[in-house]
Coordinates of C-alpha atoms (C1' of nucleotides) in Angstrom, one line a residue:
Chain A
M279 CA 0.0 -0.1 0.1
P280 CA 2.7 2.7 0.8
A281 CA 3.9 1.9 -2.8
S282 CA 0.8 3.0 -4.3
L283 CA 1.0 6.3 -2.6
E284 CA 3.6 8.1 -4.4
R285 CA 4.1 7.9 -8.3
P286 CA 7.5 8.5 -9.6
L287 CA 8.1 11.8 -10.2
P288 CA 10.8 13.1 -12.8
H289 CA 14.1 14.1 -11.4
P290 CA 13.6 17.5 -9.7
D291 CA 16.3 19.2 -11.3
A292 CA 14.5 18.1 -14.6
V293 CA 12.4 21.0 -14.0
R294 CA 13.4 24.6 -14.3
V295 CA 11.7 26.8 -12.2
S296 CA 12.4 30.2 -13.6
P297 CA 9.8 32.8 -13.3
E298 CA 7.4 32.7 -10.5
A299 CA 4.3 31.5 -12.5
D300 CA 6.2 28.0 -12.5
M301 CA 6.4 27.5 -9.2
L302 CA 2.5 26.5 -8.8
R303 CA 3.3 24.3 -11.6
D304 CA 6.0 22.6 -9.8
V305 CA 3.7 22.5 -6.7
V306 CA 1.2 20.7 -8.6
R307 CA 3.6 18.3 -9.6
L308 CA 5.2 17.8 -6.2
L309 CA 1.3 17.5 -4.9
G310 CA 0.9 14.4 -7.4
G311 CA -1.5 16.3 -9.6
D312 CA -1.4 16.5 -13.4
A313 CA 1.0 19.3 -13.9
G314 CA -1.0 20.5 -17.2
A315 CA -4.0 21.0 -15.0
V316 CA -3.8 23.7 -13.3
E317 CA -4.1 26.9 -15.4
P318 CA -0.5 28.1 -15.5
S319 CA -1.5 31.6 -16.1
M320 CA -2.7 31.8 -12.5
H321 CA -0.3 33.1 -10.3
V322 CA -0.4 34.0 -6.5
P323 CA 2.0 35.0 -4.2
M324 CA 4.4 32.4 -3.2
A325 CA 8.0 32.0 -2.2
L326 CA 11.0 29.1 -2.9
R327 CA 12.9 29.3 -0.1
R328 CA 16.2 27.5 0.9
L329 CA 17.2 26.1 3.6
D330 CA 20.8 25.1 5.0
E331 CA 21.2 22.1 7.2
G332 CA 20.1 22.9 10.6
A333 CA 17.7 25.7 9.9
V334 CA 14.4 26.0 11.2
L335 CA 11.3 26.6 9.2
S336 CA 9.2 27.1 11.7
H337 CA 8.7 27.5 15.0
E338 CA 6.1 25.4 17.3
G339 CA 4.0 28.0 18.4
A340 CA 4.6 30.3 15.9
P341 CA 1.5 31.8 14.1
L342 CA 0.9 30.0 11.3
Q343 CA 1.2 32.2 8.1
S344 CA 2.3 30.1 5.0
L345 CA 1.7 25.9 4.5
H346 CA 5.2 24.7 2.8
I347 CA 5.3 22.0 0.2
V348 CA 8.9 20.4 0.2
R349 CA 10.5 20.5 -2.5
S350 CA 13.7 18.7 -2.4
G351 CA 15.9 17.9 1.0
S352 CA 14.2 16.4 4.0
L353 CA 13.1 17.8 7.4
K354 CA 12.2 16.8 10.5
C355 CA 9.3 17.5 12.6
V356 CA 9.8 17.6 16.5
R357 CA 7.9 18.5 19.7
T358 CA 9.5 20.0 22.4
R359 CA 8.2 18.4 25.8
E360 CA 8.1 20.3 28.8
D361 CA 10.9 18.6 30.2
G362 CA 13.1 19.7 27.4
Y363 CA 12.6 16.3 25.6
E364 CA 12.8 16.9 21.7
Q365 CA 10.2 14.3 20.4
V366 CA 10.7 13.6 16.7
T367 CA 7.0 13.1 15.1
S368 CA 7.9 12.8 11.3
L369 CA 10.5 12.9 8.8
A370 CA 9.4 15.2 5.9
L371 CA 10.3 14.4 2.4
P372 CA 9.5 16.1 -1.0
G373 CA 5.6 16.4 -2.0
D374 CA 5.1 16.4 1.9
V375 CA 2.8 19.2 3.1
L376 CA 3.9 21.5 6.1
G377 CA 1.8 23.1 8.8
F378 CA -1.6 22.0 7.8
D379 CA -2.0 20.8 11.4
G380 CA -1.8 24.2 12.5
L381 CA -4.5 25.3 10.3
H382 CA -7.1 24.6 12.9
G383 CA -5.2 26.5 15.9
G384 CA -3.8 29.0 13.8
R385 CA -0.5 28.0 15.0
H386 CA 2.3 25.7 14.1
A387 CA 2.0 22.4 15.7
A388 CA 5.4 21.2 15.4
T389 CA 9.1 22.7 15.0
E390 CA 10.5 21.4 11.7
V391 CA 14.1 21.6 11.1
A392 CA 15.8 20.8 7.7
L393 CA 18.3 17.8 8.0
Q394 CA 20.0 18.9 5.1
V395 CA 19.9 21.4 2.4
C396 CA 16.2 21.8 1.4
T397 CA 14.2 23.9 -0.8
V398 CA 10.5 24.2 0.2
Y399 CA 7.6 26.1 -1.4
A400 CA 6.0 28.9 0.9
L401 CA 2.4 29.3 0.1
P402 CA 0.7 31.8 2.3
L403 CA -2.5 31.3 3.2
P404 CA -4.3 33.8 1.5
S405 CA -2.5 32.3 -2.0
L406 CA -4.1 29.0 -0.7
H407 CA -7.4 30.4 -0.2
T408 CA -7.5 32.6 -3.6
L409 CA -6.2 29.2 -5.5
R410 CA -8.8 26.9 -3.9
E411 CA -11.7 29.8 -4.7
R412 CA -10.7 30.2 -8.6
S413 CA -9.5 26.7 -9.5
R414 CA -11.0 23.3 -9.3
P415 CA -8.4 21.3 -10.5
W416 CA -6.4 22.8 -7.8
D417 CA -8.7 22.4 -5.2
D418 CA -8.8 18.7 -6.2
V419 CA -5.3 18.4 -6.1
W420 CA -5.1 20.3 -2.6
Q421 CA -7.7 17.4 -1.3
R422 CA -5.9 14.7 -2.6
A423 CA -2.5 15.9 -1.2
L424 CA -4.4 16.3 2.0
S425 CA -5.8 12.8 2.1
R426 CA -2.5 11.3 1.7
Q427 CA -0.8 13.6 4.2
L428 CA -3.3 11.7 6.3
L429 CA -2.8 8.9 5.3
L430 CA 1.0 9.6 5.6
A431 CA 0.2 10.1 9.4
S432 CA -1.6 6.8 10.1
E433 CA 1.1 5.0 8.3
T434 CA 3.8 6.9 10.7
A435 CA 1.6 5.6 13.8
D436 CA 1.6 1.9 12.4
L437 CA 5.6 2.1 12.6
L438 CA 5.1 2.3 16.2
T439 CA 2.6 -0.2 17.2
A440 CA 4.9 -2.9 17.0
V441 CA 6.1 -4.1 20.1
A442 CA 9.4 -5.5 19.0
A443 CA 12.7 -2.8 18.4
D444 CA 13.7 -4.5 15.3
V445 CA 10.2 -4.8 13.8
R446 CA 9.5 -1.3 14.5
L447 CA 13.1 -0.4 12.6
A448 CA 12.3 -2.9 10.2
R449 CA 9.2 -1.4 9.1
F450 CA 10.5 2.2 9.1
V451 CA 13.5 1.0 6.5
L452 CA 10.6 -0.5 4.3
W453 CA 8.3 2.6 4.9
L454 CA 11.6 4.7 3.6
S455 CA 11.9 2.4 0.8
A456 CA 9.0 2.4 -0.2
R457 CA 8.7 6.3 -0.3
A458 CA 12.0 6.4 -1.9
A459 CA 10.4 4.3 -4.6
G460 CA 7.6 7.1 -5.0
L461 CA 10.3 9.7 -5.6
G462 CA 12.1 8.0 -8.3
W463 CA 15.3 7.1 -5.8
S464 CA 16.4 3.6 -5.8
P465 CA 14.3 1.6 -3.0
R466 CA 17.6 -0.4 -2.3
R467 CA 20.0 2.2 -1.2
L468 CA 18.6 4.3 1.4
R469 CA 20.5 7.2 2.7
L470 CA 19.3 8.1 6.5
T471 CA 19.1 11.7 7.2
L472 CA 18.1 11.4 10.7
N473 CA 21.0 10.2 13.3
R474 CA 20.3 7.3 15.5
R475 CA 19.2 9.7 18.3
D476 CA 16.4 10.9 16.1
L477 CA 15.1 8.3 14.5
A478 CA 15.2 6.6 17.9
S479 CA 12.8 9.1 19.2
L480 CA 10.8 8.8 15.9
L481 CA 10.5 5.1 16.7
G482 CA 9.8 5.4 20.7
M483 CA 13.0 3.4 21.5
A484 CA 16.6 4.1 23.1
H485 CA 19.4 5.3 20.2
E486 CA 21.2 2.2 21.4
T487 CA 18.4 -0.2 20.4
V488 CA 18.5 1.2 17.2
S489 CA 22.2 0.6 16.6
R490 CA 21.8 -2.7 18.3
S491 CA 18.9 -3.7 16.0
F492 CA 20.6 -2.6 12.8
T493 CA 23.3 -4.9 13.8
T494 CA 21.3 -7.9 14.3
M495 CA 19.3 -7.4 11.1
A496 CA 22.8 -6.8 9.3
D497 CA 24.3 -9.8 10.6
A498 CA 21.4 -11.9 9.7
G499 CA 21.6 -10.8 6.2
L500 CA 18.9 -8.8 5.9
L501 CA 20.7 -5.2 5.1
R502 CA 23.9 -3.6 5.2
V503 CA 24.5 -0.6 7.7
A504 CA 27.1 1.6 7.2
N505 CA 26.1 4.6 9.6
R506 CA 23.5 6.7 7.8
E507 CA 23.6 4.7 4.5
I508 CA 21.5 1.2 3.9
E509 CA 21.0 -1.2 1.4
I510 CA 18.5 -3.3 1.7
L511 CA 19.5 -7.1 0.9
A512 CA 16.7 -9.3 1.7
F513 CA 13.2 -7.5 0.7
A514 CA 11.3 -10.6 1.3
E515 CA 12.8 -11.5 5.0
L516 CA 12.8 -8.0 5.6
R517 CA 9.0 -8.0 5.0
A518 CA 8.5 -11.0 7.4
R519 CA 10.6 -9.2 10.0
A520 CA 8.3 -6.2 9.7
R521 CA 4.9 -8.5 9.7
I522 CA 5.7 -10.0 13.5
T523 CA 3.2 -8.4 15.3
R524 CA 3.5 -10.2 18.5
R525 CA 5.2 -14.0 20.3
P526 CA 8.9 -14.1 20.4
A527 CA 10.4 -13.9 17.3
E528 CA 11.5 -17.2 15.9
P529 CA 15.3 -17.3 16.2
F530 CA 17.0 -15.4 13.6
A531 CA 17.4 -17.4 10.6
I532 CA 20.5 -16.3 8.7
V533 CA 19.4 -14.9 5.3
V534 CA 21.5 -15.1 2.0
P535 CA 20.7 -12.7 -0.4
H536 CA 20.9 -14.5 -3.2
E537 CA 19.9 -17.8 -4.5
D538 CA 23.7 -19.2 -4.5
D539 CA 25.6 -19.3 -1.8
R540 CA 22.8 -21.1 0.5
A541 CA 23.9 -22.0 4.3
S542 CA 24.4 -26.1 4.4
P543 CA 21.8 -27.2 6.6
H544 CA 24.0 -29.0 9.2
A545 CA 26.1 -25.9 9.7
P546 CA 25.5 -24.2 13.0
R547 CA 22.2 -21.8 12.9
E548 CA 22.1 -20.0 16.1
P549 CA 26.2 -18.7 16.5
A550 CA 26.6 -18.7 13.0
R551 CA 27.9 -14.8 11.4
W552 CA 28.3 -14.4 8.1
P553 CA 31.8 -12.7 8.1
P554 CA 32.1 -10.0 5.4
L555 CA 28.2 -8.8 5.5
R556 CA 27.7 -5.3 7.1
T557 CA 31.4 -3.9 6.2
P558 CA 31.5 -0.3 4.9
L559 CA 30.1 0.0 1.3
Q560 CA 33.0 0.2 -1.2
D561 CA 30.8 2.9 -3.4
G562 CA 29.4 5.9 -2.0
L563 CA 25.6 5.6 -2.3
P564 CA 23.7 8.2 -4.7
R565 CA 22.8 10.7 -2.8
P566 CA 19.2 11.2 -2.8
V567 CA 18.7 15.0 -2.9
T568 CA 20.3 17.5 -4.5
Chain B
M370 CA -3.5 21.8 23.9
P371 CA -5.9 19.1 23.4
A372 CA -8.4 21.0 25.6
S373 CA -8.3 23.5 22.6
L374 CA -9.2 21.3 19.9
E375 CA -12.7 21.1 20.8
R376 CA -15.1 23.7 22.2
P377 CA -18.4 22.2 24.1
L378 CA -21.2 21.1 22.3
P379 CA -24.6 21.4 23.1
H380 CA -26.2 18.0 24.2
P381 CA -26.7 15.8 21.0
D382 CA -30.3 15.3 22.1
A383 CA -31.0 19.2 21.9
V384 CA -30.4 18.9 18.4
R385 CA -33.6 17.8 16.8
V386 CA -33.1 16.6 13.3
S387 CA -36.3 16.2 11.9
P388 CA -35.8 16.9 8.1
E389 CA -33.4 16.1 6.1
A390 CA -32.2 20.0 5.4
D391 CA -31.4 20.0 9.2
M392 CA -28.6 17.4 9.0
L393 CA -26.3 19.6 7.1
R394 CA -26.7 22.3 9.9
D395 CA -26.2 19.7 12.4
V396 CA -23.0 18.3 10.6
V397 CA -21.6 22.0 10.5
R398 CA -22.2 22.0 14.5
L399 CA -20.5 18.5 14.6
L400 CA -17.4 19.7 12.9
G401 CA -16.9 22.7 15.2
G402 CA -18.3 25.2 12.7
D403 CA -20.7 28.1 13.1
A404 CA -24.3 26.4 12.8
G405 CA -25.6 29.2 11.2
A406 CA -23.1 30.1 8.6
V407 CA -24.2 27.4 6.1
E408 CA -27.1 28.7 4.1
P409 CA -29.7 26.0 5.7
S410 CA -31.6 26.4 2.5
M411 CA -28.6 24.1 0.6
H412 CA -29.5 20.8 0.9
V413 CA -27.5 17.8 -0.9
P414 CA -28.3 14.1 -0.4
M415 CA -27.2 13.0 2.8
A416 CA -28.0 9.9 5.4
L417 CA -27.9 9.9 9.2
R418 CA -27.2 6.0 9.8
R419 CA -27.6 3.9 13.1
L420 CA -25.2 1.2 13.8
D421 CA -25.4 -1.5 16.1
E422 CA -22.7 -2.2 18.8
G423 CA -20.4 -4.6 16.7
A424 CA -21.4 -3.1 13.2
V425 CA -19.0 -2.5 10.7
L426 CA -19.7 0.6 9.1
S427 CA -16.7 0.3 6.4
H428 CA -14.3 -2.2 5.4
E429 CA -11.1 -1.8 4.6
G430 CA -10.4 -2.1 0.5
A431 CA -13.8 -0.9 0.0
P432 CA -14.4 1.4 -2.8
L433 CA -14.9 4.9 -1.4
Q434 CA -18.2 6.4 -1.6
S435 CA -19.1 8.2 1.5
L436 CA -17.3 10.0 4.0
H437 CA -18.7 9.6 7.6
I438 CA -19.0 11.7 10.2
V439 CA -19.7 11.0 13.5
R440 CA -22.7 12.1 15.6
S441 CA -22.8 9.6 18.5
G442 CA -21.4 6.9 20.0
S443 CA -17.8 5.5 19.0
L444 CA -15.8 3.6 17.1
K445 CA -12.5 1.7 16.2
C446 CA -10.8 1.9 13.3
V447 CA -9.2 -1.6 12.8
R448 CA -6.2 -2.7 10.2
T449 CA -6.1 -6.5 9.9
R450 CA -2.9 -7.8 9.2
E451 CA -1.6 -10.3 6.8
D452 CA -1.1 -12.8 9.9
G453 CA -4.5 -12.1 10.7
Y454 CA -4.0 -9.6 13.7
E455 CA -6.1 -6.9 14.3
Q456 CA -4.7 -3.6 14.6
V457 CA -6.9 -0.9 16.9
T458 CA -5.4 2.1 14.6
S459 CA -7.6 5.1 16.3
L460 CA -10.8 5.5 18.2
A461 CA -13.3 7.8 16.8
L462 CA -15.8 9.8 18.6
P463 CA -18.5 12.2 17.6
G464 CA -16.9 15.1 15.5
D465 CA -14.5 12.9 13.7
V466 CA -14.6 12.6 10.1
L467 CA -14.2 8.7 8.7
G468 CA -12.8 7.9 5.5
F469 CA -10.8 11.3 4.3
D470 CA -7.7 9.1 4.3
G471 CA -9.2 7.2 1.7
L472 CA -9.7 9.5 -0.8
H473 CA -6.4 9.6 -2.1
G474 CA -6.1 6.0 -2.8
G475 CA -10.2 5.7 -3.8
R476 CA -10.7 3.2 -1.2
H477 CA -11.2 2.9 2.5
A478 CA -8.2 2.7 4.4
A479 CA -9.4 0.8 7.4
T480 CA -12.5 -1.0 8.5
E481 CA -14.5 0.8 11.1
V482 CA -16.4 -1.1 13.4
A483 CA -18.9 0.6 16.4
L484 CA -18.2 0.0 19.6
Q485 CA -21.7 1.0 20.8
V486 CA -25.2 2.3 19.4
C487 CA -23.7 4.9 17.0
T488 CA -25.2 7.5 14.7
V489 CA -23.0 8.3 11.7
Y490 CA -23.9 11.0 9.0
A491 CA -23.1 9.5 5.5
L492 CA -22.1 12.3 3.3
P493 CA -21.6 10.9 -0.4
L494 CA -18.2 12.4 -2.5
P495 CA -20.6 14.1 -4.8
S496 CA -22.5 15.9 -2.2
L497 CA -19.1 17.1 -0.5
H498 CA -18.1 18.0 -3.9
T499 CA -21.2 20.3 -4.3
L500 CA -21.1 21.6 -0.9
R501 CA -17.6 22.7 -1.4
E502 CA -18.2 24.4 -4.8
R503 CA -21.1 26.0 -4.1
S504 CA -20.6 27.3 -0.4
R505 CA -17.4 29.2 0.8
P506 CA -18.5 28.8 4.5
W507 CA -18.6 25.0 4.3
D508 CA -15.5 24.9 2.9
D509 CA -13.8 26.5 5.3
V510 CA -15.4 24.5 8.0
W511 CA -14.4 21.6 6.3
Q512 CA -10.8 22.4 6.0
R513 CA -10.7 23.2 9.7
A514 CA -12.1 20.1 10.2
L515 CA -9.6 18.3 8.0
S516 CA -6.5 20.1 9.7
R517 CA -8.2 19.1 13.2
Q518 CA -8.2 15.5 12.1
L519 CA -4.4 15.8 11.0
L520 CA -3.8 17.0 14.6
L521 CA -5.7 14.3 16.0
A522 CA -4.0 11.9 14.1
S523 CA -0.8 13.3 15.1
E524 CA -1.8 13.0 18.6
T525 CA -2.9 9.7 18.5
A526 CA 1.3 8.7 17.5
D527 CA 2.3 11.1 20.4
L528 CA 0.2 8.4 22.5
L529 CA 2.9 5.7 21.3
T530 CA 5.8 7.0 21.4
A531 CA 6.4 7.0 25.4
V532 CA 8.9 4.3 26.1
A533 CA 7.0 3.2 29.4
A534 CA 3.5 1.5 29.5
D535 CA 2.2 3.5 32.3
V536 CA 3.2 6.7 30.7
R537 CA 1.6 5.5 27.7
L538 CA -1.6 4.7 29.2
A539 CA -1.6 7.8 31.2
R540 CA -1.3 10.0 28.0
F541 CA -4.3 8.0 26.7
V542 CA -6.4 8.5 29.7
L543 CA -5.5 12.4 29.8
W544 CA -6.2 12.5 25.7
L545 CA -9.6 10.7 26.3
S546 CA -10.2 13.2 29.1
A547 CA -9.3 16.6 26.9
R548 CA -11.7 14.9 24.0
A549 CA -14.5 14.2 26.5
A550 CA -14.5 17.6 27.9
G551 CA -14.3 19.1 24.6
L552 CA -17.9 17.3 23.8
G553 CA -19.0 18.7 27.0
W554 CA -19.1 15.4 29.1
S555 CA -16.9 15.2 32.4
P556 CA -13.2 15.0 32.0
R557 CA -12.8 13.3 35.4
R558 CA -15.4 10.5 35.0
L559 CA -14.7 8.7 31.7
R560 CA -16.0 5.4 30.0
L561 CA -13.6 3.3 27.9
T562 CA -15.3 1.8 25.3
L563 CA -12.6 -0.3 24.2
N564 CA -12.0 -3.3 25.8
R565 CA -8.6 -4.3 27.2
R566 CA -7.6 -6.0 24.1
D567 CA -8.6 -3.2 21.9
L568 CA -7.0 -0.7 24.0
A569 CA -3.6 -2.7 24.3
S570 CA -3.4 -2.6 20.6
L571 CA -4.0 0.9 19.7
L572 CA -1.2 1.5 22.5
G573 CA 1.3 -1.4 21.5
M574 CA 1.1 -3.1 24.3
A575 CA 0.1 -6.8 26.0
H576 CA -3.4 -6.5 27.2
E577 CA -2.2 -8.0 30.6
T578 CA -0.2 -4.7 30.8
V579 CA -2.8 -2.6 30.1
S580 CA -4.3 -4.3 33.1
R581 CA -1.1 -4.0 35.2
S582 CA -0.8 -0.3 34.6
F583 CA -4.4 0.5 35.0
T584 CA -3.7 -1.4 38.7
T585 CA -0.2 0.3 39.2
M586 CA -1.9 3.8 38.8
A587 CA -5.1 2.9 40.6
D588 CA -3.0 2.0 43.8
A589 CA -1.1 5.2 43.5
G590 CA -4.2 6.6 44.1
L591 CA -4.3 8.6 40.5
L592 CA -7.5 6.8 39.0
R593 CA -10.1 4.6 40.2
V594 CA -10.7 1.9 37.8
A595 CA -13.8 -0.7 37.6
N596 CA -13.9 -2.3 34.4
R597 CA -14.2 0.1 31.3
E598 CA -15.4 3.4 34.1
I599 CA -12.5 5.2 35.2
E600 CA -12.5 8.3 37.6
I601 CA -9.2 10.6 37.3
L602 CA -8.3 11.1 40.7
A603 CA -5.3 13.6 40.4
F604 CA -5.2 15.3 37.5
A605 CA -1.8 16.7 38.0
E606 CA 0.2 13.6 39.0
L607 CA -1.3 11.8 36.3
R608 CA -0.1 15.0 33.9
A609 CA 3.3 14.6 35.5
R610 CA 3.4 10.5 34.6
A611 CA 2.3 11.0 31.3
R612 CA 4.9 13.5 30.7
I613 CA 7.8 11.3 31.8
T614 CA 9.6 10.4 28.5
R615 CA 12.5 8.6 29.2
R616 CA 14.6 7.3 32.3
P617 CA 13.4 4.7 35.3
A618 CA 10.5 6.6 36.5
E619 CA 11.4 7.4 39.8
P620 CA 9.5 5.0 42.4
F621 CA 5.9 5.5 42.1
A622 CA 4.6 8.5 45.0
I623 CA 1.5 7.4 46.5
V624 CA -0.6 10.3 45.9
V625 CA -3.6 11.2 47.8
P626 CA -6.8 13.0 45.9
H627 CA -7.4 16.1 48.2
E628 CA -5.5 18.2 50.3
D629 CA -6.5 16.2 53.7
D630 CA -5.6 12.8 54.6
R631 CA -2.4 13.2 53.4
A632 CA 0.4 10.9 54.0
S633 CA 2.8 11.5 57.0
P634 CA 6.1 12.1 56.3
H635 CA 7.4 8.9 58.0
A636 CA 5.3 6.7 56.4
P637 CA 6.9 4.1 54.7
R638 CA 6.9 5.1 51.3
E639 CA 7.6 2.0 49.0
P640 CA 5.4 -0.5 49.9
A641 CA 2.3 1.3 51.0
R642 CA -0.7 0.6 49.4
W643 CA -3.9 2.9 50.2
P644 CA -6.5 0.1 50.7
P645 CA -10.0 1.8 49.9
L646 CA -9.4 2.9 46.4
R647 CA -10.0 0.6 43.2
T648 CA -13.2 -0.4 44.6
P649 CA -16.1 -0.2 42.1
L650 CA -17.6 2.9 41.3
Q651 CA -20.7 2.5 43.7
D652 CA -22.8 4.8 41.3
G653 CA -23.0 4.3 37.4
L654 CA -21.2 6.9 35.6
P655 CA -23.0 8.7 33.2
R656 CA -23.1 7.3 30.0
P657 CA -21.1 9.2 27.6
V658 CA -23.4 9.1 24.5
T659 CA -26.9 8.3 23.4
Chain C
dC496 C1' -26.9 -23.9 34.5
dG497 C1' -23.0 -23.7 31.3
dA498 C1' -20.7 -21.1 27.7
dC499 C1' -18.7 -17.4 26.9
dT500 C1' -15.9 -12.9 27.0
dC501 C1' -13.9 -9.7 29.6
dA502 C1' -10.5 -8.5 33.1
dT503 C1' -7.2 -9.9 36.5
dT504 C1' -3.1 -11.4 38.7
dG505 C1' 0.8 -14.9 39.3
dA506 C1' 5.1 -16.9 37.2
dC507 C1' 9.0 -16.7 34.6
dG508 C1' 11.8 -15.2 30.8
dT509 C1' 13.2 -12.2 27.2
dT510 C1' 13.6 -7.6 25.6
dC511 C1' 15.4 -3.4 25.9
dC512 C1' 16.5 0.7 28.5
dT513 C1' 20.3 2.5 31.2
dC514 C1' 24.9 3.5 32.5
dA515 C1' 29.4 3.4 30.6
dA516 C1' 33.3 3.2 28.0
dC517 C1' 35.1 3.1 23.4
dC518 C1' 35.8 3.7 18.5
dT519 C1' 35.6 6.3 14.7
dT520 C1' 34.1 10.7 11.8
dA521 C1' 34.7 15.4 11.5
dG522 C1' 35.6 20.2 12.1
dT523 C1' 39.1 23.6 14.3
dG524 C1' 42.8 25.8 15.8
dG525 C1' 47.5 25.6 16.6
Chain D
dC888 C1' 50.0 18.1 9.4
dC889 C1' 48.7 16.8 13.4
dA890 C1' 46.7 17.3 17.9
dC891 C1' 42.4 18.1 20.0
dT892 C1' 37.8 18.5 20.7
dA893 C1' 32.5 17.5 19.9
dA894 C1' 29.3 14.7 18.1
dG895 C1' 27.8 10.2 16.4
dG896 C1' 27.7 5.3 16.5
dT897 C1' 28.6 0.9 18.4
dT898 C1' 29.6 -2.3 22.1
dG899 C1' 29.1 -4.5 26.7
dA900 C1' 27.0 -5.2 32.0
dG901 C1' 23.3 -5.4 34.6
dG902 C1' 18.8 -5.1 35.9
dA903 C1' 14.1 -3.6 35.6
dA904 C1' 10.2 -3.5 32.4
dC905 C1' 7.2 -6.2 29.7
dG906 C1' 5.3 -10.0 26.6
dT907 C1' 4.1 -14.6 27.2
dC908 C1' 1.9 -18.3 29.2
dA909 C1' -1.7 -20.1 32.7
dA910 C1' -4.9 -20.0 36.3
dT911 C1' -8.5 -18.0 38.1
dG912 C1' -12.8 -14.3 39.0
dA913 C1' -16.7 -11.9 37.3
dG914 C1' -20.0 -10.4 34.2
dT915 C1' -23.2 -12.1 30.4
dC916 C1' -26.1 -14.4 27.1
dG917 C1' -28.7 -18.4 25.6

DNA sequence: CGACTCATTGACGTTCCTCAACCTTAGTGG
DNA sequence: CCACTAAGGTTGAGGAACGTCAATGAGTCG
């Protein structure tokens, strides 16, 4: 189901955004709409902002003036608890709408921080108003985008409902993979932009446990992990792990990525470790963004 | 913050819904809009459905034809996993919009099951279309309702991010209390319509742990629990428990609900159990709905 | 009254959170 | 260029928390 969430998009840089009028077109594309559907003649105030890594797009509680649509890069949405603990609530990727959950209260519901260099469209509320009023095609695109955003939120919650830590992590990796595929990136080779601590916060576990779960899954041959670069080696088995809802996951079966080189049946099952796996990736992974 | 989510509504039965034309009015009221804002002259096809306990409002995967707005009662949203495990993803209360997350894919994203006798407005998609096209006030109400729904989804996710089981449970109780307050019910006396198993599923833990956590909090004097009836005895302390994000919750301090009868300082702190608490509530709690 | 669901409680074993040490990587300044 | 520092990541040890299995009440319906 997450795979159907997105459709492949042309490479971001293939789209030239020269004058302001084309921004709208680009936004429609990002939201998954028909780029030609909205009359390009319309132009409403809108801005393309560039954010450096660590830059704050908007602060929790600040009055909501614009909604944002991520064009490239990634951001984390954070809520600061009263004790100062920073809870990561979601990871935003290109095409995501930010800030809509604040429309009801008139204030930003979370702080959004760029995890890398990002570009983001800022759509002022009056512009949104105007667009929805004047263009029915736009309004349709917008409704569907909101629906998708709601679906994404419930998927994020789904990641958390699994009881076991590596199941949660496996689900996250698959979720990210599906989103990557939807963006036209490789679903096998992923680049995390969250560090272990933020990822742990998002998944509701200790960051040491994230580390350990990665190691466990890497030793089992499901993944290759080198810092923030991840390669999925065995989709089917990873999915199997992600499915587990309760019950003490039967002792890890070592999985060999391809048909050949299968473990002989009389090899020791439990303590066996596949030596060469989990080595750093020799060739750098393609950067997902910009 | 959740408290500001809703505003007190008049008692549901105070609103007489005789002819079809008044339904729209009622829906606007439920969504938190100005009841007089939308021209009452408009009427579009719409239905008020009554559901018995256990009735299925819509099935996961079924084509989406109507959105639903809960008028009274409560429902659980469930996703069935491939292994047959039923994951509860949310609890829907009056004013909630159901089905919108399926708009994007054209199919219901979850199965919705009535937890008690419910009444629900079914708003066919073409009707929604017509309304949004013809009435700007309606459209505003609708946008805000969607925004609120997105916020609710992220709040549900928030419940899950806490690591400790009783913290998750404490957050849930406070969340329910805030929603109850927003609906004009008592924020102190709550009636769960989910059983332990479903609640456990929603919170991502074993149902025995739900039981035990209730017991623990009841013994600490935070709550009184009798089956599905809950009375909050110490809001401040309950909130304190709900805040805890990490770290081994300092050993439970026994809390006395009111100023009088405070524990003497030299009383044993650790093993002390307050005897009479957690007894069944003598008088039945007011039924939240219908 | 029996059959059923729901809730509670106990026992036991595993998971995973915490604390801590250590290593790598990256950035800075001498 | 290297030393130093800081941040990020991994690993180990220990103990509490919690999931599983199991048995027992309590409430409901036929």
